[in-house]
Amino acid sequence: MRVSLDWLADYIALPTDDVAEIREAFESLGHEVEGIEFPEADWTEVVIAEVISIEPHPDADKVRLCQVVYDDARTPVDVVCGAWNFDVGAIVPFAKPGAVLPGGFEIGTRKIRGVQSNGMICSERELGIGEDAAGILVLDADATVGLDFAEYVALPDVIFDLSITPNRPDAMSMMGIARELSAYFDVPYSMVEPDLPTVPGTPSTSVDIEDPSGCLRFTGREIQNVVIGRSPFWMRQRLRSAGVRSISNAVDVTNYVMLELGHPLHAFDADRVVGEHLVVRRAESGEKMTTLDDIERALSQDDLVICDASGPISLAGTMGGATSEVSQQTTRVFLEAATWDPPTIMWMSRRHGLRSEASSRFERGVDPGLPLRASSRAAQLLAAMSGATILEGVVDEIAVPVTEHTLELRLSDITRTLGPGFSVGEVARLLEKLELDVAGADPLSVVVPTFRPDLERPIDLVEEVARLHGFDRFGESLPRGSAAGLTAEQHRERRLRSALVGAGLHQAVHLSFMDPDDLDMIGYPADHWARRIVTVRNPLREEEGALRTTLLPGLLASLRYNASHGAGHGGLFETGRVFFSEADDTDARIPQQPVRVGFALFGVSGGLELGGSGRPTDAFTATALARLIGEVLDLDLELRPATYPGYHPGRCAEVAVSGNVVGHVGEVHPTVARHYDLEGRVAAGELNMPDLLAPTPKPQLESPSVFPRSEFDLAFVIERDMPAVELLAATVAAGGELIESAEVFDEYRGLEEGRKSLAIHYVLRAPDRTLSGEEVAPVRSAMIEAAAATGAELRGRA
């Protein structure tokens, strides 16, 4: 947003002309200054003159002999001019003898075909203020003869290039900037109040809004007896200072009002609107239209268009169409000022590559209360410039009424966020500067006008108070509370990541989207929790049509990418959120989104520190990682055989922490692995992070026993499908406090069908004495009995 201080002075008298101070005001108000320009007159001795006579040159056909006056004595000055676009009475810029024009071009007195010429009548290009070189610059009739031309064009000037944040559409205009500076400097500003000289009558063009979700309001005015021509010099100069090219008076007026008030408009040639009826709707499949840039555009059903009886004639809020364009033959103008849905305009402008000053404002959300004022102002200017007449009737279709809303603001909201020192009266005074109606004591009742869509919550009002109070006025203070540092959960998460990296895995970060078809491939049943997906309304790709409910598809896809690029092995892990359609327990407005840790590995382990270098990846790789996580986080972790979607039957385990299942690990089902183009066995797992990171009891240290240990082995015959952990748990529990360790060291399956033998090495030790054989024997017997209770039989016993 380019802001000329000369233009801004029409609405507010700033208490300072210091550029640094004004820049500080913009920055404090939250409007970043990206650049400052200092345009100034690149000429000397150029004044405003009046042409009082024009005669043919006695010895040339392509130039004329003119006389101009520019002083109080109205002394005629002869000058030869080759332009033919002016007549007697024209007001022009005149470079006096001795003047210097841009580029160091000196103007003197010289003879042209025998006639002395004193000075030069100048064009826009010769003065460096425009590109028109076809004729001399004819100024407005009210320009003061004799005035220094630099003063007439308001040079020198200062132009600020501001970066307006997307949530502040009200600041995308000269009037909005004046309102902001008025609040900052505590000085008044003047709002444009159009005074329309109307004549009886109503517009012949009617309007229907068929898509109220895309068009909230549509207003239209009809202006008759319009003479299309060039805009006055002052308007062309202001548009130029804002970086907008002058086209014609009808078009320039819409751009001028957009820059002045912040509401884009569009001018239709009313005689070219087929059927004198406009309809706002979504485009139909296969429809096309040619826009003002002469490009034929294929429309989609998401495009919002304005149509007449012939079809689409304008891309709503983005660009008009060629069929209804204002031209030199236009005499009736239908002036549109509408309120469009911001996301719709943003999508259209990007899809068609038509981002403009208008679309950049509509994308932010233009004030729905502004259309009538904007169209009145544009009609007023066009009538004044072209002698047109304005019909008093107005088309004003409101599909979705938008009204002011009220927020409650407590003083505690202010002090909690900004600190002490604020009173209710001071807060009310600051907010009223921004044209917010404030009533009540504590809480304050604040009425938010429609031009401030960014003020949605009390915290937004707190920010407004901070902006006007001045961020540099807040005193220095140290934060109160506990010293900075990581929480216990954050420490444990770092230990978890470090352990996985230390095991040779690389951390991956994926987008939070997935292809719902991946759930079918993995084999989740219809009633599985992974099927409770949150769909994406407008996905960028069909393959990203839902928020992920599991981390595995992303990890397996990354393994496929690595394998396809020549990697023979690899392991990845990821910590991130998954999403479910049920409402979150803490905030019903958002879906459940627990945090998970997942991992996936393929190929020979290579450098992975899991079972040694060169060990093939399999189910034991996954269980080793699970045990590693349990060790580094000091968890009571247990692995139990399980069957789970996506994993190989018989090579999957559920992971339990303190008896609660927190996830599954194992070998990926071969069908799933083939879907991801992964050869060989693939290990994977996914666990619930909060259960892993929950604080655990602090370990109690005990002095190690200095007494000898007692060791023995027991071999049990059990059913082949019985987990070893079940037998271990039973025998260790029976051994009591004397058991120091128990470890399975052999499994033998050469027995009868369905049976196997497990050999377990037990270590017993007492903390205060050497165990005798008499003490060990009953413990050993109790362990054998406990094993028998599980169905195990001591091997070798008859």
Coordinates of N, CA and C in Angstrom, one line a residue, residues 524-651:
Y524 N -7.3 -52.1 7.6 CA -8.0 -51.7 8.8 C -9.5 -52.0 8.6
P525 N -10.2 -52.7 9.5 CA -11.6 -53.0 9.4 C -12.4 -51.7 9.5
A526 N -13.7 -51.8 9.0 CA -14.5 -50.7 8.9 C -14.7 -50.0 10.3
D527 N -14.8 -50.8 11.4 CA -15.0 -50.2 12.7 C -13.8 -49.9 13.5
H528 N -12.6 -49.9 12.8 CA -11.3 -49.6 13.5 C -11.2 -48.1 13.8
W529 N -10.5 -47.8 14.8 CA -10.3 -46.4 15.2 C -9.6 -45.6 14.1
A530 N -8.8 -46.3 13.3 CA -8.1 -45.6 12.2 C -9.0 -45.1 11.1
R531 N -10.2 -45.6 11.1 CA -11.2 -45.2 10.1 C -12.0 -43.9 10.5
R532 N -11.8 -43.4 11.7 CA -12.5 -42.2 12.1 C -11.7 -41.0 11.6
I533 N -11.8 -40.8 10.3 CA -10.9 -39.8 9.6 C -11.6 -38.4 9.6
V534 N -10.8 -37.4 9.5 CA -11.2 -36.0 9.3 C -10.9 -35.7 7.9
T535 N -11.9 -35.5 7.0 CA -11.6 -35.2 5.6 C -11.2 -33.8 5.4
V536 N -10.4 -33.5 4.4 CA -10.0 -32.1 4.0 C -11.0 -31.6 3.0
R537 N -11.5 -30.4 3.2 CA -12.5 -29.9 2.3 C -12.0 -29.6 1.0
N538 N -10.9 -28.9 0.9 CA -10.3 -28.6 -0.4 C -8.9 -29.1 -0.5
P539 N -8.7 -30.4 -0.7 CA -7.3 -30.9 -0.7 C -6.5 -30.4 -1.9
L540 N -5.2 -30.2 -1.7 CA -4.4 -29.8 -2.8 C -4.3 -31.0 -3.8
R541 N -4.3 -32.2 -3.3 CA -4.2 -33.4 -4.1 C -5.2 -34.4 -3.5
E542 N -5.7 -35.3 -4.4 CA -6.6 -36.3 -3.9 C -5.9 -37.3 -2.9
E543 N -4.5 -37.4 -3.1 CA -3.8 -38.3 -2.3 C -3.6 -37.7 -0.9
E544 N -4.0 -36.5 -0.7 CA -3.9 -35.8 0.6 C -5.3 -35.4 1.1
G545 N -6.3 -36.3 0.9 CA -7.7 -35.9 1.1 C -8.2 -36.0 2.6
A546 N -7.3 -36.5 3.5 CA -7.7 -36.7 4.9 C -6.6 -36.4 5.8
L547 N -6.9 -36.0 7.0 CA -5.8 -35.9 8.0 C -5.5 -37.3 8.5
R548 N -4.2 -37.5 8.7 CA -3.7 -38.9 9.0 C -4.2 -39.4 10.4
T549 N -4.5 -40.7 10.4 CA -4.9 -41.3 11.6 C -3.8 -42.3 12.1
T550 N -2.8 -42.4 11.3 CA -1.6 -43.3 11.7 C -0.4 -42.7 11.0
L551 N 0.7 -42.9 11.6 CA 2.0 -42.4 11.0 C 2.6 -43.4 10.0
L552 N 2.1 -44.6 10.0 CA 2.8 -45.7 9.2 C 2.8 -45.4 7.7
P553 N 1.7 -44.9 7.0 CA 1.8 -44.7 5.6 C 2.8 -43.7 5.2
G554 N 3.0 -42.6 6.0 CA 4.0 -41.7 5.6 C 5.4 -42.2 5.8
L555 N 5.7 -43.0 6.8 CA 7.0 -43.6 7.0 C 7.3 -44.6 5.9
L556 N 6.3 -45.5 5.6 CA 6.5 -46.5 4.5 C 6.7 -45.8 3.2
A557 N 6.0 -44.7 2.9 CA 6.2 -44.0 1.6 C 7.6 -43.4 1.6
S558 N 8.2 -43.0 2.7 CA 9.5 -42.4 2.7 C 10.6 -43.5 2.5
L559 N 10.3 -44.7 3.1 CA 11.2 -45.8 2.9 C 11.2 -46.2 1.4
R560 N 10.0 -46.2 0.8 CA 9.9 -46.5 -0.7 C 10.8 -45.5 -1.5
Y561 N 10.7 -44.2 -1.1 CA 11.4 -43.2 -1.8 C 12.9 -43.4 -1.7
N562 N 13.4 -43.8 -0.5 CA 14.8 -44.1 -0.3 C 15.2 -45.3 -1.0
A563 N 14.4 -46.3 -1.0 CA 14.7 -47.6 -1.7 C 14.8 -47.3 -3.2
S564 N 13.9 -46.5 -3.8 CA 13.9 -46.2 -5.2 C 15.1 -45.4 -5.6
H565 N 15.8 -44.8 -4.7 CA 16.9 -44.0 -5.0 C 18.2 -44.7 -4.6
G566 N 18.1 -46.0 -4.5 CA 19.4 -46.8 -4.3 C 19.7 -47.2 -2.9
A567 N 19.0 -46.8 -1.9 CA 19.3 -47.2 -0.5 C 18.9 -48.6 -0.3
G568 N 19.9 -49.4 0.2 CA 19.7 -50.8 0.4 C 19.1 -51.1 1.8
H569 N 19.2 -50.2 2.6 CA 18.6 -50.3 4.0 C 18.3 -48.9 4.5
G570 N 17.6 -48.9 5.6 CA 17.3 -47.6 6.2 C 16.3 -47.7 7.3
G571 N 16.3 -46.8 8.2 CA 15.3 -46.7 9.3 C 14.9 -45.3 9.5
L572 N 13.6 -45.0 9.7 CA 13.1 -43.7 10.0 C 12.2 -43.8 11.2
F573 N 12.1 -42.7 11.9 CA 11.1 -42.5 13.0 C 10.5 -41.1 12.9
E574 N 9.3 -41.0 13.4 CA 8.6 -39.7 13.4 C 7.8 -39.6 14.7
T575 N 7.8 -38.4 15.2 CA 6.9 -38.0 16.3 C 5.9 -37.0 15.8
G576 N 4.7 -37.2 15.9 CA 3.7 -36.2 15.4 C 2.3 -36.6 15.8
R577 N 1.4 -35.7 15.4 CA 0.0 -35.8 15.8 C -0.8 -36.7 14.7
V578 N -1.7 -37.4 15.2 CA -2.7 -38.0 14.3 C -4.1 -37.5 14.7
F579 N -5.1 -37.6 13.8 CA -6.3 -36.9 14.0 C -7.5 -37.8 13.9
F580 N -8.5 -37.6 14.7 CA -9.7 -38.4 14.7 C -10.9 -37.5 14.7
S581 N -12.0 -38.0 14.2 CA -13.2 -37.2 14.0 C -13.9 -36.8 15.3
E582 N -13.7 -37.6 16.3 CA -14.3 -37.2 17.6 C -13.8 -35.9 18.2
A583 N -14.6 -35.2 18.9 CA -14.2 -33.9 19.5 C -13.2 -34.1 20.6
D584 N -12.3 -33.2 20.7 CA -11.2 -33.3 21.7 C -11.8 -33.1 23.1
D585 N -11.3 -33.8 24.1 CA -11.8 -33.7 25.4 C -11.7 -32.4 26.1
T586 N -10.6 -31.6 25.7 CA -10.4 -30.3 26.3 C -11.1 -29.2 25.5
D587 N -11.3 -29.4 24.2 CA -11.9 -28.3 23.4 C -12.7 -29.0 22.3
A588 N -14.1 -28.9 22.5 CA -14.9 -29.6 21.5 C -14.9 -29.1 20.1
R589 N -14.3 -27.9 19.9 CA -14.3 -27.3 18.6 C -13.2 -28.0 17.7
I590 N -12.3 -28.7 18.2 CA -11.3 -29.3 17.4 C -11.3 -30.8 17.6
P591 N -10.8 -31.5 16.6 CA -10.8 -33.0 16.7 C -9.8 -33.5 17.6
Q592 N -9.9 -34.8 18.0 CA -8.9 -35.4 18.8 C -7.6 -35.5 18.0
Q593 N -6.5 -35.2 18.7 CA -5.2 -35.2 17.9 C -4.1 -35.7 18.9
P594 N -4.1 -36.9 19.2 CA -3.0 -37.5 20.1 C -1.7 -37.5 19.4
V595 N -0.6 -37.5 20.2 CA 0.7 -37.5 19.6 C 1.2 -39.0 19.7
R596 N 1.9 -39.4 18.5 CA 2.4 -40.7 18.4 C 3.8 -40.7 18.1
V597 N 4.5 -41.8 18.3 CA 5.8 -42.1 17.8 C 5.8 -43.3 16.9
G598 N 6.3 -43.2 15.7 CA 6.3 -44.4 14.8 C 7.6 -44.6 14.2
F599 N 7.9 -45.8 13.8 CA 9.2 -46.1 13.2 C 9.0 -47.2 12.1
A600 N 9.9 -47.2 11.2 CA 9.9 -48.2 10.1 C 11.3 -48.5 9.6
L601 N 11.7 -49.7 9.3 CA 13.0 -50.1 8.9 C 12.9 -51.1 7.8
F602 N 13.9 -51.2 6.9 CA 13.9 -52.2 5.9 C 15.4 -52.5 5.6
G603 N 15.6 -53.7 5.0 CA 16.9 -54.1 4.5 C 17.8 -54.6 5.6
V604 N 19.0 -54.9 5.3 CA 20.0 -55.4 6.3 C 20.3 -54.2 7.2
S605 N 20.4 -54.5 8.5 CA 20.6 -53.4 9.5 C 21.8 -52.5 9.2
G606 N 22.8 -53.0 8.6 CA 24.0 -52.2 8.3 C 24.5 -51.6 9.6
G607 N 24.5 -50.2 9.7 CA 25.0 -49.5 10.8 C 24.0 -49.5 12.0
L608 N 22.8 -50.0 11.8 CA 21.8 -49.9 12.9 C 22.3 -50.7 14.1
E609 N 22.2 -50.1 15.3 CA 22.7 -50.8 16.5 C 21.6 -51.6 17.1
L610 N 21.1 -52.5 16.3 CA 20.0 -53.4 16.7 C 20.4 -54.9 16.3
G611 N 21.0 -55.6 17.2 CA 21.3 -57.0 16.9 C 22.6 -57.1 16.2
G612 N 23.4 -56.0 16.0 CA 24.7 -56.1 15.4 C 24.6 -55.8 13.9
S613 N 25.7 -55.4 13.3 CA 25.8 -55.0 11.9 C 25.6 -56.3 11.1
G614 N 24.9 -56.0 10.0 CA 24.6 -57.1 9.0 C 23.4 -58.0 9.4
R615 N 22.7 -57.7 10.4 CA 21.5 -58.5 10.8 C 20.3 -58.1 10.0
P616 N 19.6 -59.0 9.3 CA 18.5 -58.6 8.5 C 17.3 -58.1 9.4
T617 N 16.6 -57.1 8.9 CA 15.5 -56.6 9.6 C 14.3 -57.6 9.6
D618 N 13.7 -57.7 10.8 CA 12.6 -58.6 11.0 C 11.8 -58.2 12.2
A619 N 10.9 -59.0 12.7 CA 10.1 -58.7 13.8 C 10.9 -58.4 15.0
F620 N 12.0 -59.1 15.2 CA 12.8 -58.8 16.4 C 13.5 -57.5 16.4
T621 N 13.7 -56.9 15.2 CA 14.2 -55.5 15.1 C 13.2 -54.6 15.7
A622 N 11.9 -54.8 15.4 CA 10.8 -53.9 16.0 C 10.7 -54.1 17.5
T623 N 10.8 -55.4 18.0 CA 10.7 -55.6 19.4 C 11.9 -55.1 20.2
A624 N 13.1 -55.1 19.5 CA 14.3 -54.6 20.1 C 14.1 -53.1 20.3
L625 N 13.6 -52.4 19.3 CA 13.3 -51.0 19.5 C 12.4 -50.6 20.6
A626 N 11.3 -51.5 20.7 CA 10.3 -51.2 21.8 C 11.0 -51.4 23.1
R627 N 11.8 -52.5 23.2 CA 12.5 -52.7 24.5 C 13.5 -51.5 24.8
L628 N 14.2 -51.0 23.7 CA 15.1 -49.9 23.9 C 14.3 -48.7 24.5
I629 N 13.2 -48.4 23.9 CA 12.4 -47.3 24.4 C 12.0 -47.5 25.9
G630 N 11.6 -48.7 26.2 CA 11.3 -49.0 27.6 C 12.5 -48.8 28.5
E631 N 13.7 -49.2 28.1 CA 14.9 -49.0 28.9 C 15.2 -47.6 29.2
V632 N 15.3 -46.8 28.1 CA 15.7 -45.4 28.2 C 14.7 -44.5 29.0
L633 N 13.4 -44.9 28.9 CA 12.4 -44.2 29.7 C 12.0 -44.8 31.0
D634 N 12.7 -45.9 31.3 CA 12.5 -46.6 32.6 C 11.0 -47.0 32.8
L635 N 10.5 -47.7 31.8 CA 9.1 -48.0 31.7 C 8.9 -49.5 32.2
D636 N 7.8 -49.8 32.8 CA 7.4 -51.2 33.0 C 6.7 -51.7 31.8
L637 N 7.6 -52.0 30.8 CA 7.1 -52.3 29.4 C 7.1 -53.9 29.2
E638 N 6.0 -54.3 28.6 CA 5.8 -55.7 28.3 C 5.4 -55.9 26.9
L639 N 5.9 -56.9 26.3 CA 5.5 -57.3 24.9 C 4.6 -58.6 24.9
R640 N 3.5 -58.5 24.2 CA 2.6 -59.7 24.2 C 2.3 -60.0 22.7
P641 N 2.3 -61.3 22.4 CA 1.9 -61.6 21.0 C 0.5 -61.1 20.7
A642 N 0.3 -60.6 19.4 CA -0.9 -60.0 19.0 C -1.1 -60.1 17.5
T643 N -2.3 -59.9 17.1 CA -2.6 -59.8 15.7 C -3.2 -58.4 15.4
Y644 N -2.6 -57.7 14.4 CA -3.0 -56.3 14.2 C -3.0 -56.0 12.8
P645 N -3.9 -55.1 12.3 CA -3.9 -54.8 10.8 C -2.6 -54.2 10.4
G646 N -2.1 -54.7 9.2 CA -0.9 -54.2 8.6 C 0.3 -55.0 9.0
Y647 N 0.2 -55.9 10.0 CA 1.4 -56.6 10.5 C 1.3 -58.1 10.1
H648 N 2.4 -58.8 10.0 CA 2.5 -60.2 9.7 C 1.8 -61.0 10.8
P649 N 0.9 -61.9 10.6 CA 0.3 -62.7 11.6 C 1.4 -63.6 12.3
G650 N 1.5 -63.5 13.6 CA 2.5 -64.3 14.3 C 3.8 -63.6 14.5
R651 N 3.9 -62.4 13.9 CA 5.2 -61.6 14.0 C 4.8 -60.2 14.5

